[in-house]
Short mmCIF file of C-alpha atoms in Angstrom, two decimals:
data_model
loop_
_atom_site.label_atom_id
_atom_site.label_comp_id
_atom_site.label_asym_id
_atom_site.label_seq_id
_atom_site.Cartn_x
_atom_site.Cartn_y
_atom_site.Cartn_z
CA MET J 1 83.93 -97.41 47.52
CA ILE J 2 82.21 -97.12 51.16
CA LEU J 3 80.63 -94.37 52.03
CA ILE J 4 79.54 -93.73 55.76
CA ASP J 5 77.96 -91.28 57.37
CA ASN J 6 79.17 -89.22 60.49
CA ASP J 7 76.60 -90.47 63.04
CA ALA J 8 77.03 -93.70 62.12
CA TRP J 9 81.20 -93.42 62.72
CA ASP J 10 81.26 -94.12 66.34
CA LYS J 11 79.74 -97.85 65.99
CA GLU J 12 81.39 -98.67 62.54
CA CYS J 13 84.89 -97.04 62.96
CA LEU J 14 86.98 -100.71 64.60
CA ILE J 15 85.76 -102.36 61.39
CA LEU J 16 86.96 -99.32 59.01
CA TYR J 17 90.16 -99.16 61.03
CA ARG J 18 91.34 -103.41 60.00
CA ILE J 19 90.58 -102.19 56.76
CA ARG J 20 93.20 -99.62 56.73
CA LYS J 21 95.59 -101.58 58.34
CA HIS J 22 95.25 -104.48 55.93
CA ARG J 23 96.17 -101.52 53.15
CA GLN J 24 99.61 -100.73 54.99
CA ASN J 25 100.67 -104.30 56.23
CA GLY J 26 99.69 -105.96 52.72
CA ILE J 27 101.93 -104.29 50.40
CA LYS J 28 101.59 -107.50 47.73
CA VAL J 29 98.13 -106.44 47.70
CA ASP J 30 97.39 -104.06 45.12
CA PRO J 31 96.08 -100.80 47.05
CA ILE J 32 94.03 -100.08 43.72
CA THR J 33 91.86 -103.06 44.46
CA LEU J 34 90.87 -101.92 48.15
CA PRO J 35 87.86 -99.93 48.87
CA LYS J 36 88.14 -96.32 49.22
CA ILE J 37 86.10 -95.17 52.45
CA PHE J 38 83.99 -91.47 52.88
CA LEU J 39 82.80 -90.14 55.65
CA LEU J 40 79.22 -88.16 55.06
CA ALA J 41 79.32 -85.36 56.98
CA ALA J 42 76.62 -82.31 57.63
CA HIS J 43 79.44 -79.74 58.64
CA PRO J 44 82.63 -78.84 57.16
CA SER J 45 85.83 -80.53 58.18
CA THR J 46 86.80 -80.37 61.96
CA ASN J 47 90.03 -80.94 63.48
CA GLU J 48 89.10 -84.64 63.80
CA HIS J 49 88.17 -85.46 60.47
CA ASP J 50 91.39 -83.72 59.14
CA GLU J 51 93.51 -86.36 61.26
CA LEU J 52 91.43 -89.12 60.30
CA LYS J 53 92.02 -88.38 56.46
CA SER J 54 96.02 -87.99 57.36
CA VAL J 55 96.17 -91.28 59.03
CA GLY J 56 94.94 -92.88 56.22
CA ILE J 57 91.71 -94.17 57.86
CA ILE J 58 89.31 -92.09 55.45
CA ASP J 59 89.91 -91.30 52.19
CA ASP J 60 88.09 -87.89 52.61
CA ILE J 61 85.17 -86.18 53.93
CA LEU J 62 82.05 -85.94 51.44
CA MET J 63 79.01 -82.82 52.55
CA LYS J 64 75.86 -83.93 53.23
CA PRO J 65 73.31 -83.54 51.11
CA LEU J 66 75.83 -86.19 48.52
CA CYS J 67 76.10 -84.29 44.36
CA LEU J 68 77.66 -86.57 42.11
CA SER J 69 80.05 -84.36 40.54
CA SER J 70 81.81 -84.34 44.14
CA LEU J 71 81.67 -87.83 44.50
CA VAL J 72 83.24 -88.40 41.70
CA HIS J 73 85.63 -85.58 42.02
CA SER J 74 86.79 -87.56 45.61
CA TYR J 75 86.67 -90.91 44.04
CA ARG J 76 89.21 -89.82 41.36
CA GLU J 77 91.34 -88.14 43.48
CA SER J 78 91.70 -91.24 45.95
CA VAL J 79 92.51 -93.46 42.77
CA GLY J 80 95.15 -91.12 42.62
CA THR J 81 97.36 -89.19 39.71
CA GLU J 82 98.99 -91.20 37.12
CA ASN J 83 102.69 -90.93 39.28
CA LYS J 84 101.11 -92.44 42.00
CA GLN J 85 99.86 -95.45 40.39
CA VAL J 86 103.00 -96.15 38.71
CA ASN J 87 104.66 -95.74 42.27
CA ARG J 88 102.69 -98.49 43.58
CA LYS J 89 102.85 -101.09 40.77
CA LYS J 90 106.84 -100.21 41.14
CA VAL J 91 106.71 -100.92 45.02
CA SER J 92 104.75 -104.57 44.11
CA LYS J 93 107.35 -105.14 41.51
CA LEU J 94 110.26 -104.66 43.95
CA GLY J 95 108.88 -106.69 46.65
CA SER J 96 108.37 -109.91 43.58
CA LEU J 97 112.23 -109.28 42.62
CA LEU J 98 113.33 -109.46 46.55
CA MET J 99 110.93 -111.88 47.76
CA HIS J 100 112.78 -115.14 49.80
CA LYS J 101 115.99 -113.60 48.04
CA GLN J 102 119.23 -114.01 50.47
CA ILE J 103 121.04 -110.54 50.67
CA LEU J 104 124.06 -110.23 52.11
CA VAL J 105 124.79 -106.36 53.59
CA VAL J 106 127.98 -105.54 54.34
CA ASP J 107 128.69 -101.82 56.39
CA ASP J 108 131.09 -100.84 59.49
CA ASN J 109 128.08 -98.62 60.32
CA ALA J 110 125.50 -100.31 62.89
CA VAL J 111 122.78 -97.66 62.22
CA ASN J 112 123.11 -97.68 58.37
CA ARG J 113 122.95 -101.61 58.61
CA ARG J 114 119.72 -101.74 60.95
CA VAL J 115 118.51 -99.61 58.55
CA ALA J 116 119.44 -101.72 55.02
CA LYS J 117 117.84 -104.78 56.59
CA GLY J 118 114.75 -103.19 57.54
CA PHE J 119 114.38 -101.80 54.38
CA LEU J 120 115.03 -105.21 52.19
CA GLN J 121 112.90 -106.82 54.73
CA LYS J 122 110.44 -105.12 53.87
CA TYR J 123 110.19 -106.77 50.80
CA GLY J 124 110.49 -110.27 51.67
CA ALA J 125 114.36 -110.53 51.77
CA LYS J 126 116.18 -112.41 53.85
CA VAL J 127 118.94 -110.11 55.29
CA THR J 128 122.35 -111.20 56.93
CA SER J 129 124.59 -108.33 58.34
CA VAL J 130 127.94 -107.87 58.53
CA GLU J 131 130.49 -104.97 59.57
CA SER J 132 133.38 -105.44 57.79
CA GLY J 133 135.06 -106.72 54.75
CA MET J 134 137.07 -109.83 55.98
CA ALA J 135 133.35 -110.75 57.91
CA ALA J 136 132.48 -110.70 54.33
CA LEU J 137 134.45 -112.80 52.98
CA LYS J 138 133.82 -115.33 55.32
CA MET J 139 130.16 -115.55 54.40
CA LEU J 140 131.13 -115.51 50.85
CA LYS J 141 133.12 -118.60 51.17
CA LEU J 142 132.28 -120.82 48.45
CA PRO J 143 129.80 -122.66 48.13
CA HIS J 144 127.22 -120.17 49.91
CA ASN J 145 123.53 -119.15 49.59
CA PHE J 146 123.47 -115.50 49.10
CA ASP J 147 121.92 -113.95 45.70
CA ALA J 148 123.45 -110.59 46.23
CA CYS J 149 125.65 -108.77 48.50
CA PHE J 150 125.52 -104.75 49.10
CA MET J 151 128.85 -103.42 49.93
CA ASP J 152 129.56 -100.32 51.51
CA LEU J 153 132.82 -98.44 50.15
CA GLN J 154 134.47 -96.87 53.14
CA MET J 155 135.01 -99.20 56.17
CA PRO J 156 138.07 -99.22 57.95
CA GLU J 157 140.79 -101.96 57.58
CA MET J 158 139.12 -103.56 54.68
CA ASP J 159 137.38 -101.34 52.22
CA GLY J 160 134.49 -102.11 49.79
CA PHE J 161 136.86 -102.14 47.01
CA GLU J 162 139.66 -104.67 48.21
CA ALA J 163 136.90 -107.17 49.78
CA THR J 164 135.23 -106.98 46.42
CA ARG J 165 138.37 -107.56 44.55
CA LYS J 166 139.19 -110.72 47.11
CA ILE J 167 135.43 -112.36 46.30
CA ARG J 168 135.84 -111.95 42.66
CA ARG J 169 139.70 -113.91 43.05
CA LEU J 170 137.65 -116.55 45.08
CA GLU J 171 135.11 -117.25 42.55
CA ARG J 172 137.58 -116.97 39.85
CA GLU J 173 140.07 -119.53 41.38
CA VAL J 174 136.90 -121.80 42.33
CA ASN J 175 135.11 -121.52 38.12
CA GLU J 176 139.00 -122.29 36.76
CA LYS J 177 138.91 -125.60 38.65
CA ILE J 178 135.43 -126.47 37.92
CA ALA J 179 135.91 -125.87 34.23
CA CYS J 180 139.48 -127.66 33.83
CA GLY J 181 137.74 -130.70 35.72
CA GLN J 182 139.61 -130.21 39.14
CA ALA J 183 136.61 -130.39 41.25
CA SER J 184 133.46 -130.90 40.04
CA ALA J 185 130.64 -128.43 40.06
CA ASP J 186 128.61 -130.95 42.76
CA MET J 187 131.57 -129.94 45.37
CA PHE J 188 130.38 -126.36 45.55
CA GLY J 189 126.32 -126.66 45.20
CA ASN J 190 126.46 -127.79 42.05
CA ILE J 191 126.93 -124.08 40.60
CA CYS J 192 129.66 -124.19 37.59
CA TYR J 193 130.07 -120.81 37.51
CA TRP J 194 130.10 -118.01 40.60
CA HIS J 195 129.50 -114.57 40.24
CA ILE J 196 127.85 -112.86 43.39
CA PRO J 197 125.78 -109.67 41.96
CA ILE J 198 128.17 -107.08 44.32
CA LEU J 199 126.56 -103.42 44.68
CA ALA J 200 128.46 -100.69 46.07
CA MET J 201 126.80 -98.37 48.48
CA THR J 202 127.67 -95.29 48.26
CA ALA J 203 126.84 -91.93 50.50
CA ASP J 204 126.89 -89.65 47.35
CA ALA J 205 127.34 -90.25 43.63
CA THR J 206 130.69 -88.58 43.82
CA GLN J 207 132.52 -90.39 46.56
CA SER J 208 134.09 -93.23 43.97
CA SER J 209 134.20 -93.47 39.94
CA ASP J 210 131.75 -95.90 37.96
CA GLU J 211 135.14 -96.69 36.51
CA GLU J 212 136.49 -97.65 40.13
CA CYS J 213 133.88 -99.97 40.84
CA ARG J 214 133.70 -101.75 38.00
CA ASN J 215 137.73 -102.33 37.97
CA CYS J 216 137.23 -104.26 41.55
CA GLY J 217 134.30 -106.52 40.11
CA MET J 218 131.52 -104.35 41.51
CA ASP J 219 128.32 -105.24 39.09
CA ASP J 220 126.83 -101.81 40.26
CA PHE J 221 125.94 -98.89 42.55
CA VAL J 222 123.48 -97.53 44.79
CA THR J 223 122.90 -94.16 46.75
CA LYS J 224 122.19 -94.75 50.55
CA PRO J 225 119.92 -94.57 52.24
CA PHE J 226 118.08 -97.01 50.03
CA GLU J 227 115.20 -95.57 47.44
CA GLU J 228 113.19 -97.80 45.83
CA GLU J 229 113.05 -96.95 42.25
CA GLN J 230 116.72 -96.67 42.17
CA LEU J 231 117.06 -100.31 43.50
CA TYR J 232 114.64 -102.00 41.46
CA THR J 233 116.33 -100.35 38.25
CA ALA J 234 119.46 -102.03 40.23
CA MET J 235 118.22 -105.33 41.00
CA ALA J 236 115.98 -106.02 38.09
CA ARG J 237 119.25 -106.52 36.18
CA PHE J 238 120.18 -109.99 38.36
CA PHE J 239 116.45 -111.10 39.56
CA MET L 1 88.64 -88.44 73.94
CA ASP L 2 91.72 -88.38 75.83
CA LYS L 3 93.41 -90.61 73.23
CA ILE L 4 92.13 -88.57 70.18
CA HIS L 5 94.01 -85.69 71.67
CA SER L 6 97.36 -87.39 72.21
CA HIS L 7 97.65 -88.95 68.96
CA ARG L 8 96.60 -84.98 67.55
CA GLN L 9 99.53 -83.83 69.92
CA VAL L 10 101.91 -86.43 68.61
CA ALA L 11 100.46 -85.62 65.03
CA ALA L 12 101.51 -81.71 65.73
CA ILE L 13 104.95 -82.26 67.19
CA LYS L 14 105.83 -84.74 64.14
CA HIS L 15 104.38 -81.94 61.95
CA SER L 16 106.41 -78.76 63.50
CA LEU L 17 109.56 -81.37 63.76
CA PHE L 18 109.15 -81.44 59.52
CA ASP L 19 108.04 -77.78 59.14
CA GLN L 20 111.17 -76.35 61.27
CA GLY L 21 113.42 -78.84 59.42
CA TYR L 22 114.84 -81.08 61.97
CA LEU L 23 113.74 -83.83 59.85
CA ASP L 24 113.19 -85.51 56.24
CA GLU L 25 111.74 -87.32 53.90
CA GLN L 26 113.96 -90.48 55.30
CA PHE L 27 112.33 -90.54 58.46
CA ILE L 28 108.98 -90.68 56.79
CA GLN L 29 111.33 -94.12 54.93
CA LEU L 30 111.76 -95.51 58.60
CA GLU L 31 107.88 -95.11 59.86
CA GLU L 32 106.97 -97.11 56.81
CA LEU L 33 109.18 -99.61 57.55
CA GLN L 34 107.28 -100.11 61.34
CA ASP L 35 104.88 -102.74 60.86
CA ASP L 36 103.61 -105.56 63.06
CA ALA L 37 106.44 -107.25 63.16
CA ASN L 38 108.78 -104.47 63.80
CA PRO L 39 106.26 -102.24 65.70
CA ASN L 40 109.05 -99.51 67.51
CA PHE L 41 111.51 -99.76 64.60
CA VAL L 42 111.92 -95.98 64.39
CA GLU L 43 112.66 -95.35 68.32
CA GLU L 44 114.75 -98.51 68.00
CA ILE L 45 116.61 -96.93 65.51
CA VAL L 46 117.15 -93.60 66.58
CA THR L 47 118.22 -94.84 70.15
CA LEU L 48 121.33 -96.82 68.17
CA TYR L 49 121.85 -93.65 66.51
CA TYR L 50 122.13 -91.68 69.14
CA ARG L 51 124.22 -94.54 71.08
CA ASP L 52 126.52 -94.97 68.42
CA SER L 53 127.31 -92.04 67.13
CA SER L 54 128.57 -90.49 70.83
CA ARG L 55 131.70 -92.65 70.14
CA LEU L 56 132.34 -91.05 66.70
CA ILE L 57 131.37 -87.24 68.46
CA SER L 58 134.06 -87.94 71.10
CA ASN L 59 136.40 -88.95 68.57
CA LEU L 60 135.87 -85.90 66.68
CA ASP L 61 136.15 -83.88 69.90
CA HIS L 62 139.51 -85.49 70.77
CA THR L 63 140.96 -85.32 67.24
CA LEU L 64 139.33 -81.40 66.96
CA GLU L 65 141.73 -80.63 70.26
CA ARG L 66 145.79 -81.88 68.62
CA ASN L 67 147.64 -79.40 66.81
CA PRO L 68 148.45 -79.39 64.44
CA LEU L 69 144.73 -80.89 63.34
CA ASP L 70 144.40 -83.73 60.86
CA PHE L 71 141.50 -82.44 58.19
CA ASN L 72 141.76 -86.14 57.05
CA LYS L 73 140.69 -88.09 59.80
CA LEU L 74 138.36 -85.22 60.95
CA ASP L 75 137.01 -85.84 57.34
CA THR L 76 136.54 -89.47 57.43
CA LEU L 77 135.09 -89.53 60.73
CA MET L 78 132.82 -86.77 60.03
CA HIS L 79 131.86 -88.74 56.97
CA GLN L 80 130.92 -91.83 59.09
CA PHE L 81 128.52 -89.32 61.57
CA LYS L 82 126.84 -87.35 58.34
CA GLY L 83 126.30 -91.48 56.94
CA SER L 84 124.31 -92.39 60.13
CA SER L 85 122.16 -89.02 60.76
CA SER L 86 121.41 -89.21 56.99
CA SER L 87 119.90 -92.46 57.37
CA ILE L 88 117.73 -91.50 60.27
CA GLY L 89 117.07 -88.06 58.71
CA ALA L 90 118.48 -86.17 60.58
CA LYS L 91 118.14 -83.00 58.22
CA ARG L 92 119.72 -80.06 60.30
CA VAL L 93 122.41 -82.14 61.90
CA LYS L 94 123.16 -83.26 58.29
CA ALA L 95 123.57 -79.78 57.10
CA GLU L 96 125.76 -79.18 59.71
CA CYS L 97 128.05 -82.43 58.92
CA THR L 98 128.33 -81.13 55.27
CA LEU L 99 129.37 -77.87 56.53
CA PHE L 100 132.05 -79.32 58.89
CA ARG L 101 133.43 -81.10 55.46
CA GLU L 102 133.51 -78.08 53.69
CA TYR L 103 136.03 -76.14 56.35
CA CYS L 104 138.04 -79.60 56.31
CA ARG L 105 138.77 -79.65 52.69
CA ALA L 106 139.52 -76.08 53.03
CA ARG L 107 141.72 -76.66 55.97
CA ASN L 108 140.13 -74.24 58.11
CA GLY L 109 140.38 -75.19 61.82
CA GLU L 110 138.62 -72.59 62.86
CA GLY L 111 135.39 -73.35 61.07
CA CYS L 112 135.28 -76.79 61.70
CA ARG L 113 135.62 -76.04 65.81
CA ARG L 114 132.27 -73.67 65.06
CA SER L 115 130.38 -76.05 62.75
CA PHE L 116 131.18 -78.74 65.13
CA GLN L 117 129.81 -76.92 68.19
CA GLN L 118 126.79 -76.04 66.22
CA MET L 119 126.39 -79.97 65.06
CA LYS L 120 126.10 -80.66 68.33
CA LYS L 121 123.39 -78.54 69.51
CA GLU L 122 121.42 -79.35 67.19
CA TYR L 123 122.25 -82.88 67.56
CA ALA L 124 121.06 -82.19 71.36
CA THR L 125 117.82 -80.69 70.31
CA LEU L 126 116.59 -83.22 67.68
CA ARG L 127 117.25 -85.65 70.61
CA LYS L 128 114.99 -83.87 73.68
CA LYS L 129 112.43 -83.09 70.76
CA LEU L 130 112.67 -87.19 69.34
CA GLU L 131 112.35 -88.24 73.21
CA THR L 132 109.52 -86.10 73.58
CA TYR L 133 107.85 -87.44 70.57
CA PHE L 134 108.36 -91.19 71.45
CA GLN L 135 107.12 -90.89 74.56
CA LEU L 136 104.01 -89.25 73.80
CA ALA L 137 103.48 -91.75 70.72
CA ARG L 138 103.92 -94.37 73.14
CA GLN L 139 101.11 -92.89 75.65
CA ALA L 140 99.14 -92.28 73.04
CA GLY L 141 98.91 -96.17 72.20
CA PRO L 142 98.45 -98.01 68.87
CA LEU L 143 95.84 -95.88 66.84
CA GLU L 144 93.42 -98.46 66.98
CA THR L 145 92.65 -97.92 70.55
CA ALA L 146 91.67 -94.14 70.36
CA TYR L 147 88.72 -94.48 67.73
CA ARG L 148 87.38 -97.23 69.60
CA PRO L 149 83.36 -97.27 69.52
CA LYS L 150 82.33 -95.54 73.05
#
């Protein structure tokens, strides 16, 4: 915990800002362990104080003279409710799931591609994005280095279902060749059974049935734009 | 003091965009993706959105001029556009898109045209507001320079 007097604020604020930046940039660091910063003021909250609090540079403002009960109250508040703590843990969990994983994103919409890529990269994934089913097939020619694929369903020329069917066919052919000795695993990166996790990206849950997705060979689906919790639940099955 | 004032202005604009329902939670998600490696991520995405969707909008315009109307095509185009709008958190635009698709499903051409006009208004309004917002944010500069000791 850091208690700083309002009058000393001007001299110290740059250091405090750096502490805050570490909080924002370091998702790998558990936020619970970072120090809470309280400003001690003689007068009630000003606009400037509220702003400092809303951008996260300080956790709260405490009135002088300081009393134990208000300190305890503010500290408890800044540590967060049960829900907040659980969410923070999940964020770093998703980070450990996705760190360094190679992910292919397939979507014909440029904005969605860019947002999906940004989201996954935040958790340390290495993302390649392509704009069509055809391009996805080229990327997933065996052997490849991808750990998972997010597939948009509605795309012109070749939709997500068809692309997935074709990918599974490619994998089946190679797996059969390896199984019957026609080809050896070292021709295919020493992997003798190929099955890349393919997750459908749907704009809404009603867009297509679960059955339809599974019938063409998809493993699961997630809604877009991505949501941390849902993504974690889906990815935890594979990693 | 100037910088703090600018930051306050930026914060005020942002609050009003949320209060008045122009933006939703997704915009905040985008801001959380902004960091030292991607310092202008949100502005980039919004710029990409307006560039990319102008094509969709003129497509929709042309398709709405046809007689009889091809509701399936209209629905497909609008689905695309709604997806993009959703990705940047454009709440009001997204609502008009949903309405449009309802009219498509009901094969109501007049309803489609009306909601399309309304959507274009919201789209243009949001663009102006976001342009102002990003401009001010750039002028205000990074947060650390606002709070440097005097």
